[in-house]
Amino acid sequence: MTLRVLTGIKPTGTPHLGNYVGAIRPAVRASVAPGVASFYFLADYHALTGAADPARVHRSTLEVAASWLACGLDPARVHFYRQSDLPEVTELTWLLMCVTAKGLLNRAHAYKAAVDANLEVGAEADAGIGAGLYAYPVLMAADILLFNAHKVPVGRDQVQHIEIARDLAQRFNHLYGGEYFTLPEAAIEETAAVLPGLDGRKMSKSYDNVIPLWGTSKALKEAVYSIVTNSQAPGEPKDVEGSALFLIYKAFASAEDTAQLAADYAAGIAWGEVKRRLHEHLERELAPARDRYLSLITHPARLDEILAAGAERLRPQARELLARLRDAVGLRPLAKLAAPTPVAKPAAKGKLPRFVQFRLPDGRFDFKFNDGEGALLLAGVGYADARDCGRAIAALKAADESALVIDAHGGIHLDGAAIGMAGEGGLDALRLGLAALRAAEA
Ligand code: TRP
């Protein structure tokens, strides 16, 4: 099975070296792995939840799209698109909103932080907080669930959002009785370096300590020379621990070169020489990409085309999922109501045996198969993955009677594999129940 990996990039600023090392470079590397379908998109709807700044969103979308492509993302191989080019994202957001507990969003970190900031200055809790910020996690869940992503590479600050997406997926599946959504998992990039900025703190535009990714070679050099160091003179042994220069160098140099620099620190290398070497390494890695970047941002129509094609390619599957979801929630063609006998069926349904899926206290998934009166026919064996639980149910529904075997302890086996424990009625009652269900569903 193909592993679907999806991540969104919010276009709210100009890409810097920290974005490159922490997100762009690892994502581009991961995107060439075999057996993986990658989805990378510009989360431009998310960019609207901050202060209104249309020119910034516009400009940043151009810069971020050009950066990812310049760094080697291949739009023929991965799905690369703009969130706002997929109307299904907003449609799904609403369907999810309607299964979202308001209290769940009250507990979201970003919203809570905004409330705390208000309270701290004596303002009303919700002063200046938009419903867009409040619903942000639901929009993000829609991004992820629209393509049933398995893995979502994100930073630690986003993990709660992935948990919310799981929650909503599970809730929707449960409420509407189907396996509509896969439960996504956060993939935290442990290996990607957190890059220090000019002042030694984490490189971040909120600290105003960033090195822009695409400055000229000269601008890059000036930035490197402005990275803080201590006042140790040439010849004095220096400590790599806590040296921002060393950490940035390490993110761009081979293990060998890094070891050499560590030795040179101990031997008293001059700060100027460290900076010269760092600039040389940065140039080596970034110069070819910089040329591609310049060519891309000077041909924005080409970028429009690439992004539009990326979205177009995905729309059939997005539409197909939305069609199923609309049907699930009751947004159905009226003609569907006229045909069947509307009263008889629900009455009979109460008497039918049925499968019930649920969550065990340890977080695993399980099912029971009960007869029409609620007596147990079969209890499942417990599954780590909801899909395996669903598959076991599907296998039972499709099973040939003779493929079911009971052992001395009441364990039921299907095609040689344990699938549950029989209820009081044993194998015979189970077989009758399955047959009744099959007859009713035929
Ligand atoms: N909220 C993410 C961030 O600020 C961006 C994002 C939007 C995202 N939708 C997503 C990330 C879906 C992963 C999956 O970084």
Coordinates of C-alpha atoms in Angstrom, one line a residue, residues 44 47 50 55 78 81 107 160 165 206 228 232-233 252 271 289 296 317 321 328 338-339 360 363 412 423 435:
D44 CA -3.2 30.0 2.0
A47 CA -2.7 32.5 6.2
G50 CA -3.9 36.5 11.1
A55 CA -0.1 41.8 -0.4
V78 CA 4.5 14.9 -5.8
Y81 CA -0.9 22.7 -4.9
R107 CA -8.7 23.7 24.4
Q160 CA -2.2 19.0 18.9
A165 CA -7.8 15.8 13.1
S206 CA 9.2 36.6 15.3
V228 CA 27.0 36.7 17.2
Q232 CA 37.6 35.2 22.2
A233 CA 40.7 36.1 20.2
F252 CA 25.4 22.3 5.9
W271 CA 35.9 33.5 14.3
A289 CA 19.0 26.6 -6.2
L296 CA 10.9 31.0 -11.0
Q317 CA -10.5 12.1 -5.9
L321 CA -14.8 11.6 -1.3
A328 CA -23.4 9.9 4.5
A338 CA -39.0 7.4 -3.4
A339 CA -37.9 3.9 -4.4
L360 CA -11.0 -0.4 24.3
G363 CA -6.9 2.7 23.0
I412 CA -13.4 -18.8 16.7
G423 CA -20.9 -16.2 22.8
A435 CA -26.5 -16.0 7.5

